[in-house]
Amino acid sequence: MDVDVDPSPSPSPTPDSDQGPMPPPPNHDSSTIETDADDHQQLQQEQEAVSRQQVQVSAGTKCAPTYSVVKAVMEKDEDGPGSRCGHTLTAMPAVGVEGTPGYVGPRLILFGGATALEGNSSGGTGTPTSAGSGGIRLAGATADVHCYDVLTSKWSRITPIGEPPTPRAAHVATAVGTMVVIQGGIGPAGLSAEDLHVLDLTQQRPRWHRVVVQGPGPGPRYGHVMALVGQRYLMAIGGNDGKRPLADVWALDTAAKPYEWRKLEPEGEGPPPCMYATASARSDGLLLLCGGRDANSVPIASAYGLAKHRDGRWEWAIAPGVSPSPRYQHAAVFVNARLHVSGGALGGGRMVEDSSSVAVLDTAAGVWCDTKSVVTTPRTGRYSADAAGGEASVELTRRCRHAAAAVGDMIYMYGGLRGGVLLDDLLVAEDLAAAETTTAASHAAAAGSNLQTGRFPGRHGFTDERQSMSESAPEGAVILGNPVAPPANGSIYADISHENAMMQGCRRLSKGVEYLVEASAAEAEAITAALAAAKARYVNGEVELPDRDRGSEASPSGKPISALSKADSAAMDNTPTIGIRLHHQAVVVAAETGGVLGGMVRQLSIDQFENEGRRVSYGLPESAFAARKLLDRQMSIKSISKKVIAHLLKPRGWKPPVPRQFFLDCSEIAELCDSAEKIFSGEPTVLQLRAPIKIFGDLHGQFGDLMRLFDEYGAPSTAGDISYIDYLFLGDYVDRGQHSLETIILLLALKVEYPVNIHLIRGNHEAADINALFGFRMECIERMGERDGDWAWRRMNRLFNWLPLAALIENKIICMHGGIGRSINHVDQIESIQRPITMEAGSVALMDLLWSDPTENDSVEGLRPNARGPGLVTFGPDRVMEFCNNNDLQLIVRAHECVMDGFERFAQGHLITLFSATNYCGTANNAGAILVLGRDLVVVPKLIHPLPPAFGSRETSPERHMEETWMQELNANRPPTPTRGRPQGANDRGSLAWI
């Protein structure tokens, strides 16, 4: 059945053929480029004006790249997608470590589309057909899936298992982790259902799933756009429901289950009702909608940015600059801060055909560029040999209804329609300017971090001067919700209902975004001062714009756009204090998630949940170059840290080594310790850190749990989220568990590789007199030999003496291993402790910091003896409140005690105990947790449950039992600290009183 996906009221337009430029219509206006002398002189004047404008543009602004044809490889004809249009092309990141088993390189996934035109079943050959008043009609809709391997340039057809979507074209697709989410479109039977279909590529055999979404949603539609914003929200905008073009905005929070569409009502001037636009989300969360066709079938030139404020409001804003041409049925994709737009239709059978067929919106510079120059006036959108310069690349990109995707700095484009001919070529272009744009943005980030909160600055270079709508929590207040107990039935989420979605005590916003705002848990807001600063230059400590941007500027709609204000160094001091909030729901991954479907849901929900907007560089301008320095250092010669990371950082592929011989020798451990010690010795005793950040509690050599946490909630690697979020570990890396060596060695290697992103503080087990008794020394000797093992153990303990002792986050949260005990009343007491320091030489303050615990519950105040040993104390909630008040703090995060849910609140939520190892010592059956602190200062607990050993696995084998004998005997002779909240009698062999 034929599929009409482009109705057009134009009176019998005839599509272009590809034999040459289309002659102008009889009633063309005077702005059309002609070849007579007057117009040629006018063209020269325009070009001179463009040249003058280019002089004013910053040196970092580059023109759009040119495309060339890729010579792809196909073993069989059916491996290639063939001629088609109205399909989608989605980029999939590489999986695993290159050069290791299981590595899969970057891929392009092509789905669906129309493979023929009505009356032209051959698709890619034959005479172009006339569209008639109904426009070109598509036929041969398909649901096949093709994969292009970027590294081998090879096409293949894949046949996923499961129930596939119906054949369709003019649908939308976006990547969520290693999955492709598909929605909408139109097929042989008319509009496709609104269901979300997921192509899961995490398994060896791809599988289709249909995601159940509750409540009303966007409904069936085609010609709309969809993108993943902030690595969390699926946004569906506009399109046509079969009756009219739409302008509505829908959001689905992939971190909240059951899934539910929410209709948003963003503020600001948004796009008109339109279809066939494009939308692409920048890595920091800004969604940019470009072009489209309005209700009167008029192509749109403007671009609109959609972003979420710190206080939860969504807002549209018109992007600055002059678009070279209106267009629809085009393709667009971000490469860093540059939106690459290609092709497109103009209506009446015309397409964008001159040098503007490829354009770039540089969001860092706030200008549009085509393949020739910066655009200062709209192009005509008509083909001209003078404008195109006779370049074959212009003809290559003269198309519509194609699809594009980006892998790194490479932009790929496939298929489409030119005139009445379907295309089957794959084009590629490289944007060498993208990396430079990123560097410029990072350089300016330090300046922009001081812009006032409540404004809406962006890389477009404009500022919203309205007052912030946020209602900050009272100064010093900690707003806490009810934690979610880990589920016992294996479901991923618990108590996630509409009634429970609203946080207790929080304000309720209007315009239908309540649930989305309150469920935003730990997401960094995409529009922060860093986005504005990307356009600015850092001059003498203030933001200064190029001359061409000073004063008022007009948007494409003719409305004025105010210039970006200079940064006020004191602005941050005048910003209302933001309260720390513990989010009402904890994210939980159970032992079993229901097979492959469970894995799919986990990916949709939380895989990149912490990939918040790119970090704002605070402090001195030099810190803005940290990311670039880090990258340069990573490209240096191989080091021990790189060897360790390549060997151990395998969140999904790590298995306990057999045999247990450790893979590093003494000299390599010495080199790693030397490198790490230089870093630790240069750090303060109390680290000064910024959000967003993940916080880990005790690990105790349970390396498998560390890998599970990395797998479920993001790993500290360039392929993970290290560019977006810091990591803080609260000590007790060794002892008790089977793999203390792997745990501490990997963390040290990560510290060496990412010294400004990975942070380690000291626990009570990072002391020779303790870890000589509780397993670490024994493990070193067992796995490295007596002489080498003892030497390595001593060297690492000398390093432990240099570890920082606490961390202060945003001057609102203090993190330590144990507690404040009886002696610590002010943070400067901790700062005054000199390192290196051994436990024996330490003061009472050091003992309190590493060994003290809260009392049994909030009703027990003051100081009490601690069952851990003589001279140690527990401290009550009154001590917690006193310490917070003395230091203007809102929260204490500490580790040191096993808690059943992985985290536990104390002192009315002003103290949280955190424990990351599951089933502590093989007997506690506790969950493990981390805390994720977003830039909005919302604290989200994220849990994992103990995994039962698989039947017939190494975990249940006799060899495993023999390996564990010495550790089991040690834990029996030296029972672990009782799980917090579990009273034990004095005669209980597991109690410290018995010891």
Tab-separated table of C-alpha atoms in Angstrom, residues 280-617:
chain	number	residue	atom	x	y	z
A	280	SER	CA	19.379	17.170	18.019
A	281	ALA	CA	20.530	17.314	21.628
A	282	ARG	CA	23.927	18.675	22.496
A	283	SER	CA	25.921	16.545	24.948
A	284	ASP	CA	25.292	19.025	27.764
A	285	GLY	CA	21.508	18.822	27.384
A	286	LEU	CA	20.486	21.664	25.073
A	287	LEU	CA	17.900	20.560	22.482
A	288	LEU	CA	18.006	22.466	19.209
A	289	LEU	CA	15.038	22.288	16.837
A	290	CYS	CA	15.777	23.494	13.330
A	291	GLY	CA	13.629	24.236	10.291
A	292	GLY	CA	10.398	22.452	9.416
A	293	ARG	CA	7.217	23.210	7.466
A	294	ASP	CA	4.430	25.192	9.096
A	295	ALA	CA	0.660	24.812	8.801
A	296	ASN	CA	0.657	26.877	5.587
A	297	SER	CA	3.327	24.616	4.013
A	298	VAL	CA	5.889	27.413	4.291
A	299	PRO	CA	9.434	26.242	5.121
A	300	ILE	CA	10.927	27.622	8.342
A	301	ALA	CA	14.428	29.061	8.650
A	302	SER	CA	14.733	29.696	12.380
A	303	ALA	CA	16.265	27.422	14.995
A	304	TYR	CA	14.951	27.169	18.559
A	305	GLY	CA	16.728	25.996	21.683
A	306	LEU	CA	14.847	24.143	24.423
A	307	ALA	CA	16.470	23.799	27.812
A	308	LYS	CA	15.657	23.212	31.445
A	309	HIS	CA	16.391	25.829	34.094
A	310	ARG	CA	17.984	25.092	37.439
A	311	ASP	CA	14.582	25.678	39.088
A	312	GLY	CA	12.857	23.138	36.834
A	313	ARG	CA	11.299	25.425	34.211
A	314	TRP	CA	11.590	24.511	30.541
A	315	GLU	CA	12.036	27.375	28.119
A	316	TRP	CA	12.253	27.980	24.399
A	317	ALA	CA	14.628	30.583	23.002
A	318	ILE	CA	15.370	31.596	19.417
A	319	ALA	CA	18.909	30.842	18.347
A	320	PRO	CA	20.873	33.848	17.074
A	321	GLY	CA	22.502	34.124	13.707
A	322	VAL	CA	21.034	34.121	10.218
A	323	SER	CA	20.071	30.772	8.766
A	324	PRO	CA	21.246	30.436	5.167
A	325	SER	CA	17.959	28.977	3.987
A	326	PRO	CA	14.581	27.788	5.201
A	327	ARG	CA	14.147	24.051	4.777
A	328	TYR	CA	12.296	20.938	5.830
A	329	GLN	CA	12.802	17.187	5.356
A	330	HIS	CA	16.478	17.828	6.032
A	331	ALA	CA	18.873	16.190	8.498
A	332	ALA	CA	20.761	17.671	11.455
A	333	VAL	CA	23.154	16.322	14.052
A	334	PHE	CA	25.420	17.845	16.702
A	335	VAL	CA	29.175	17.385	16.701
A	336	ASN	CA	30.182	18.933	19.995
A	337	ALA	CA	28.871	22.515	19.833
A	338	ARG	CA	28.264	22.594	16.073
A	339	LEU	CA	24.913	21.594	14.604
A	340	HIS	CA	25.440	20.176	11.117
A	341	VAL	CA	22.432	20.628	8.819
A	342	SER	CA	22.249	19.016	5.396
A	343	GLY	CA	19.898	19.083	2.435
A	344	GLY	CA	16.223	19.815	2.699
A	345	ALA	CA	13.218	20.803	0.643
A	346	LEU	CA	11.719	24.213	-0.062
A	347	GLY	CA	8.334	23.139	-1.389
A	348	GLY	CA	6.959	23.222	-4.895
A	349	GLY	CA	9.402	20.519	-5.927
A	350	ARG	CA	12.428	22.641	-5.045
A	351	MET	CA	15.317	21.746	-2.774
A	352	VAL	CA	18.105	23.670	-1.068
A	353	GLU	CA	20.631	23.472	-3.842
A	354	ASP	CA	23.365	26.060	-3.513
A	355	SER	CA	26.289	26.207	-1.092
A	356	SER	CA	23.704	26.373	1.689
A	357	SER	CA	22.719	22.741	1.118
A	358	VAL	CA	25.199	22.082	3.932
A	359	ALA	CA	25.172	24.491	6.852
A	360	VAL	CA	26.479	24.630	10.413
A	361	LEU	CA	25.047	26.483	13.384
A	362	ASP	CA	28.052	27.155	15.598
A	363	THR	CA	26.424	27.488	19.019
A	364	ALA	CA	29.729	28.548	20.555
A	365	ALA	CA	30.041	31.540	18.247
A	366	GLY	CA	26.344	32.183	17.662
A	367	VAL	CA	26.613	32.205	13.850
A	368	TRP	CA	25.524	30.132	10.864
A	369	CYS	CA	28.018	29.074	8.237
A	370	ASP	CA	27.623	27.390	4.889
A	371	THR	CA	30.372	25.767	2.843
A	372	LYS	CA	31.684	29.173	1.761
A	373	SER	CA	31.439	31.679	4.570
A	374	VAL	CA	29.624	32.992	7.578
A	375	VAL	CA	26.015	33.739	6.652
A	376	THR	CA	24.886	37.342	7.158
A	377	THR	CA	21.789	37.389	4.939
A	378	PRO	CA	19.427	34.576	3.943
A	379	ARG	CA	20.368	32.808	0.736
A	380	THR	CA	17.838	32.419	-2.013
A	381	GLY	CA	17.670	28.645	-1.687
A	382	ARG	CA	17.980	28.342	-5.473
A	383	TYR	CA	20.763	26.632	-7.344
A	384	SER	CA	23.426	28.844	-8.878
A	385	ALA	CA	26.673	27.805	-10.447
A	386	ASP	CA	28.285	30.988	-9.111
A	387	ALA	CA	27.131	30.322	-5.560
A	388	ALA	CA	27.997	26.653	-5.654
A	389	GLY	CA	31.323	27.228	-7.267
A	390	GLY	CA	30.797	24.229	-9.487
A	391	GLU	CA	31.569	21.854	-6.638
A	392	ALA	CA	30.424	18.267	-6.990
A	393	SER	CA	29.919	18.096	-3.211
A	394	VAL	CA	27.022	20.540	-3.517
A	395	GLU	CA	25.266	18.189	-5.884
A	396	LEU	CA	25.936	15.283	-3.519
A	397	THR	CA	24.115	16.966	-0.663
A	398	ARG	CA	21.203	18.189	-2.793
A	399	ARG	CA	18.599	15.843	-1.340
A	400	CYS	CA	15.795	15.572	1.169
A	401	ARG	CA	14.229	12.881	3.382
A	402	HIS	CA	17.656	11.455	4.100
A	403	ALA	CA	19.146	10.664	7.510
A	404	ALA	CA	22.363	11.651	9.290
A	405	ALA	CA	24.328	10.607	12.360
A	406	ALA	CA	27.679	11.504	13.906
A	407	VAL	CA	30.473	9.297	15.210
A	408	GLY	CA	33.127	11.402	16.878
A	409	ASP	CA	33.963	14.224	14.478
A	410	MET	CA	32.624	12.312	11.460
A	411	ILE	CA	29.160	13.067	10.073
A	412	TYR	CA	27.473	10.348	8.011
A	413	MET	CA	24.527	10.795	5.671
A	414	TYR	CA	22.574	8.064	3.898
A	415	GLY	CA	19.969	7.872	1.164
A	416	GLY	CA	17.168	10.314	0.564
A	417	LEU	CA	15.340	11.707	-2.393
A	418	ARG	CA	16.622	13.932	-5.176
A	419	GLY	CA	13.888	14.984	-7.527
A	420	GLY	CA	12.028	11.748	-8.167
A	421	VAL	CA	14.977	9.416	-7.624
A	422	LEU	CA	15.706	7.492	-4.455
A	423	LEU	CA	19.351	7.501	-3.395
A	424	ASP	CA	21.475	4.701	-1.959
A	425	ASP	CA	24.803	6.393	-1.243
A	426	LEU	CA	26.579	6.865	2.060
A	427	LEU	CA	28.334	10.209	2.461
A	428	VAL	CA	30.811	11.293	5.085
A	429	ALA	CA	32.384	14.573	6.198
A	430	GLU	CA	34.852	15.380	8.943
A	431	ASP	CA	34.400	18.409	11.144
A	432	LEU	CA	37.934	19.276	12.194
A	433	ALA	CA	36.679	22.454	13.876
A	434	ALA	CA	34.593	20.533	16.420
A	435	ALA	CA	37.482	19.772	18.762
A	436	GLU	CA	38.572	23.393	18.662
A	437	THR	CA	35.032	24.464	19.576
A	438	THR	CA	35.097	22.222	22.612
A	439	THR	CA	38.407	23.677	23.735
A	440	ALA	CA	37.064	27.196	23.401
A	441	ALA	CA	33.996	26.303	25.424
A	442	SER	CA	36.135	24.812	28.168
A	443	HIS	CA	38.376	27.877	28.181
A	444	ALA	CA	35.452	30.200	28.774
A	445	ALA	CA	33.673	28.009	31.290
A	446	ALA	CA	35.557	29.448	34.244
A	447	ALA	CA	34.285	32.912	33.445
A	448	GLY	CA	30.718	31.832	32.934
A	449	SER	CA	30.506	29.963	36.204
A	450	ASN	CA	30.060	33.293	37.954
A	451	LEU	CA	26.988	34.416	36.009
A	452	GLN	CA	23.934	34.992	38.091
A	453	THR	CA	21.661	32.082	38.780
A	454	GLY	CA	18.176	32.580	37.399
A	455	ARG	CA	19.201	33.959	34.036
A	456	PHE	CA	18.991	31.872	30.910
A	457	PRO	CA	22.367	32.270	29.239
A	458	GLY	CA	23.370	29.984	26.414
A	459	ARG	CA	26.067	29.582	23.879
A	460	HIS	CA	23.824	31.567	21.582
A	461	GLY	CA	25.007	34.646	23.444
A	462	PHE	CA	21.800	35.985	24.936
A	463	THR	CA	20.562	36.330	28.465
A	464	ASP	CA	17.125	36.140	30.006
A	465	GLU	CA	16.930	38.975	32.545
A	466	ARG	CA	13.793	37.738	34.291
A	467	GLN	CA	13.940	36.870	37.929
A	468	SER	CA	14.398	33.238	38.867
A	469	MET	CA	11.211	31.406	39.750
A	470	SER	CA	12.977	29.011	42.073
A	471	GLU	CA	12.006	28.936	45.686
A	472	SER	CA	15.132	27.977	47.519
A	473	ALA	CA	14.978	25.975	50.674
A	474	PRO	CA	15.554	27.952	53.855
A	475	GLU	CA	19.199	28.497	54.530
A	476	GLY	CA	20.735	25.512	56.259
A	477	ALA	CA	17.677	23.335	55.725
A	478	VAL	CA	17.945	19.780	54.521
A	479	ILE	CA	14.777	18.588	52.810
A	480	LEU	CA	14.499	14.836	53.043
A	481	GLY	CA	12.079	12.417	51.477
A	482	ASN	CA	11.304	8.879	52.486
A	483	PRO	CA	13.849	6.329	51.263
A	484	VAL	CA	12.720	3.378	49.220
A	485	ALA	CA	13.478	-0.012	50.720
A	486	PRO	CA	15.231	-2.410	48.367
A	487	PRO	CA	12.669	-4.681	46.729
A	488	ALA	CA	12.480	-8.306	47.676
A	489	ASN	CA	10.698	-9.449	44.545
A	490	GLY	CA	13.433	-8.549	42.079
A	491	SER	CA	11.721	-5.582	40.451
A	492	ILE	CA	13.937	-2.699	39.492
A	493	TYR	CA	11.879	0.037	41.125
A	494	ALA	CA	9.708	0.266	44.205
A	495	ASP	CA	6.970	2.724	45.140
A	496	ILE	CA	7.303	4.806	42.020
A	497	SER	CA	3.751	6.028	41.606
A	498	HIS	CA	2.207	9.311	40.584
A	499	GLU	CA	1.214	9.981	44.202
A	500	ASN	CA	4.715	9.303	45.442
A	501	ALA	CA	6.368	11.290	42.688
A	502	MET	CA	5.989	14.627	44.473
A	503	MET	CA	8.624	15.251	47.105
A	504	GLN	CA	7.327	16.002	50.577
A	505	GLY	CA	7.496	19.640	51.509
A	506	CYS	CA	8.492	20.817	48.034
A	507	ARG	CA	6.725	23.480	46.085
A	508	ARG	CA	4.410	22.514	43.243
A	509	LEU	CA	4.995	24.152	39.913
A	510	SER	CA	2.295	24.954	37.415
A	511	LYS	CA	2.066	24.204	33.690
A	512	GLY	CA	2.129	20.436	34.052
A	513	VAL	CA	5.828	19.936	34.779
A	514	GLU	CA	5.512	19.008	38.468
A	515	TYR	CA	6.362	15.361	38.074
A	516	LEU	CA	9.188	15.985	35.650
A	517	VAL	CA	10.774	18.628	37.844
A	518	GLU	CA	10.605	16.643	41.065
A	519	ALA	CA	11.752	13.443	39.363
A	520	SER	CA	14.808	15.199	37.946
A	521	ALA	CA	16.883	13.761	40.784
A	522	ALA	CA	20.633	14.349	40.264
A	523	GLU	CA	20.417	15.644	36.704
A	524	ALA	CA	22.696	18.564	35.955
A	525	GLU	CA	20.713	21.346	34.350
A	526	ALA	CA	21.704	21.861	30.770
A	527	ILE	CA	21.490	25.626	30.783
A	528	THR	CA	24.104	26.943	33.159
A	529	ALA	CA	26.575	29.731	32.925
A	530	ALA	CA	29.014	27.472	31.094
A	531	LEU	CA	26.840	27.577	28.003
A	532	ALA	CA	26.928	31.346	27.864
A	533	ALA	CA	30.629	31.431	28.524
A	534	ALA	CA	31.430	29.357	25.461
A	535	LYS	CA	30.778	32.418	23.341
A	536	ALA	CA	32.733	34.768	25.564
A	537	ARG	CA	36.422	35.459	25.930
A	538	TYR	CA	38.105	35.626	29.283
A	539	VAL	CA	39.718	39.073	29.525
A	540	ASN	CA	41.088	40.343	32.844
A	541	GLY	CA	38.720	38.229	34.839
A	542	GLU	CA	35.494	39.274	33.074
A	543	VAL	CA	33.494	38.100	30.086
A	544	GLU	CA	33.888	40.269	27.029
A	545	LEU	CA	32.027	39.780	23.768
A	546	PRO	CA	33.372	40.450	20.283
A	547	ASP	CA	32.476	43.897	18.985
A	548	ARG	CA	29.918	42.552	16.570
A	549	ASP	CA	27.877	41.168	19.455
A	550	ARG	CA	27.755	44.248	21.648
A	551	GLY	CA	24.421	45.901	22.108
A	552	SER	CA	21.092	44.632	20.904
A	553	GLU	CA	20.816	42.080	18.147
A	554	ALA	CA	17.807	41.009	16.135
A	555	SER	CA	16.592	37.454	15.905
A	556	PRO	CA	15.410	35.960	12.625
A	557	SER	CA	11.889	36.881	13.674
A	558	GLY	CA	12.878	40.505	14.083
A	559	LYS	CA	12.639	40.540	17.863
A	560	PRO	CA	15.574	42.072	19.761
A	561	ILE	CA	17.986	39.848	21.593
A	562	SER	CA	19.858	41.382	24.480
A	563	ALA	CA	23.615	41.059	24.600
A	564	LEU	CA	25.278	38.837	27.122
A	565	SER	CA	26.069	40.630	30.350
A	566	LYS	CA	29.546	40.732	31.768
A	567	ALA	CA	30.242	38.293	34.498
A	568	ASP	CA	29.863	39.649	37.980
A	569	SER	CA	32.428	38.101	40.252
A	570	ALA	CA	30.214	38.754	43.231
A	571	ALA	CA	27.070	37.365	41.661
A	572	MET	CA	27.468	33.942	43.214
A	573	ASP	CA	27.601	35.474	46.656
A	574	ASN	CA	24.186	37.062	46.098
A	575	THR	CA	22.573	33.854	44.902
A	576	PRO	CA	20.057	32.375	47.356
A	577	THR	CA	21.398	29.360	49.201
A	578	ILE	CA	20.304	26.096	47.642
A	579	GLY	CA	19.296	23.448	50.153
A	580	ILE	CA	20.591	19.914	50.015
A	581	ARG	CA	17.758	17.494	49.271
A	582	LEU	CA	17.686	13.727	49.532
A	583	HIS	CA	15.520	12.551	46.686
A	584	HIS	CA	12.391	10.645	47.587
A	585	GLN	CA	13.219	7.581	45.518
A	586	ALA	CA	16.321	5.426	45.438
A	587	VAL	CA	17.304	3.732	42.213
A	588	VAL	CA	17.585	0.004	42.745
A	589	VAL	CA	19.008	-2.811	40.658
A	590	ALA	CA	17.870	-6.166	41.960
A	591	ALA	CA	19.578	-9.525	41.732
A	592	GLU	CA	17.284	-10.567	38.890
A	593	THR	CA	15.643	-8.177	36.467
A	594	GLY	CA	13.577	-10.531	34.389
A	595	GLY	CA	15.994	-11.707	31.749
A	596	VAL	CA	16.763	-9.708	28.637
A	597	LEU	CA	13.730	-7.483	29.111
A	598	GLY	CA	14.985	-6.474	32.522
A	599	GLY	CA	18.328	-5.516	31.035
A	600	MET	CA	16.524	-3.415	28.474
A	601	VAL	CA	14.580	-1.554	31.105
A	602	ARG	CA	17.713	-0.956	33.163
A	603	GLN	CA	19.433	0.562	30.147
A	604	LEU	CA	16.500	2.821	29.429
A	605	SER	CA	16.229	3.891	33.015
A	606	ILE	CA	19.643	4.545	34.408
A	607	ASP	CA	22.594	3.630	32.210
A	608	GLN	CA	23.723	7.230	31.683
A	609	PHE	CA	21.625	8.803	34.370
A	610	GLU	CA	24.630	10.637	35.793
A	611	ASN	CA	25.834	12.057	32.482
A	612	GLU	CA	24.834	15.520	33.546
A	613	GLY	CA	25.666	18.692	31.658
A	614	ARG	CA	29.376	19.124	31.105
A	615	ARG	CA	31.041	20.290	34.278
A	616	VAL	CA	31.418	23.978	35.001
A	617	SER	CA	35.028	24.870	35.733
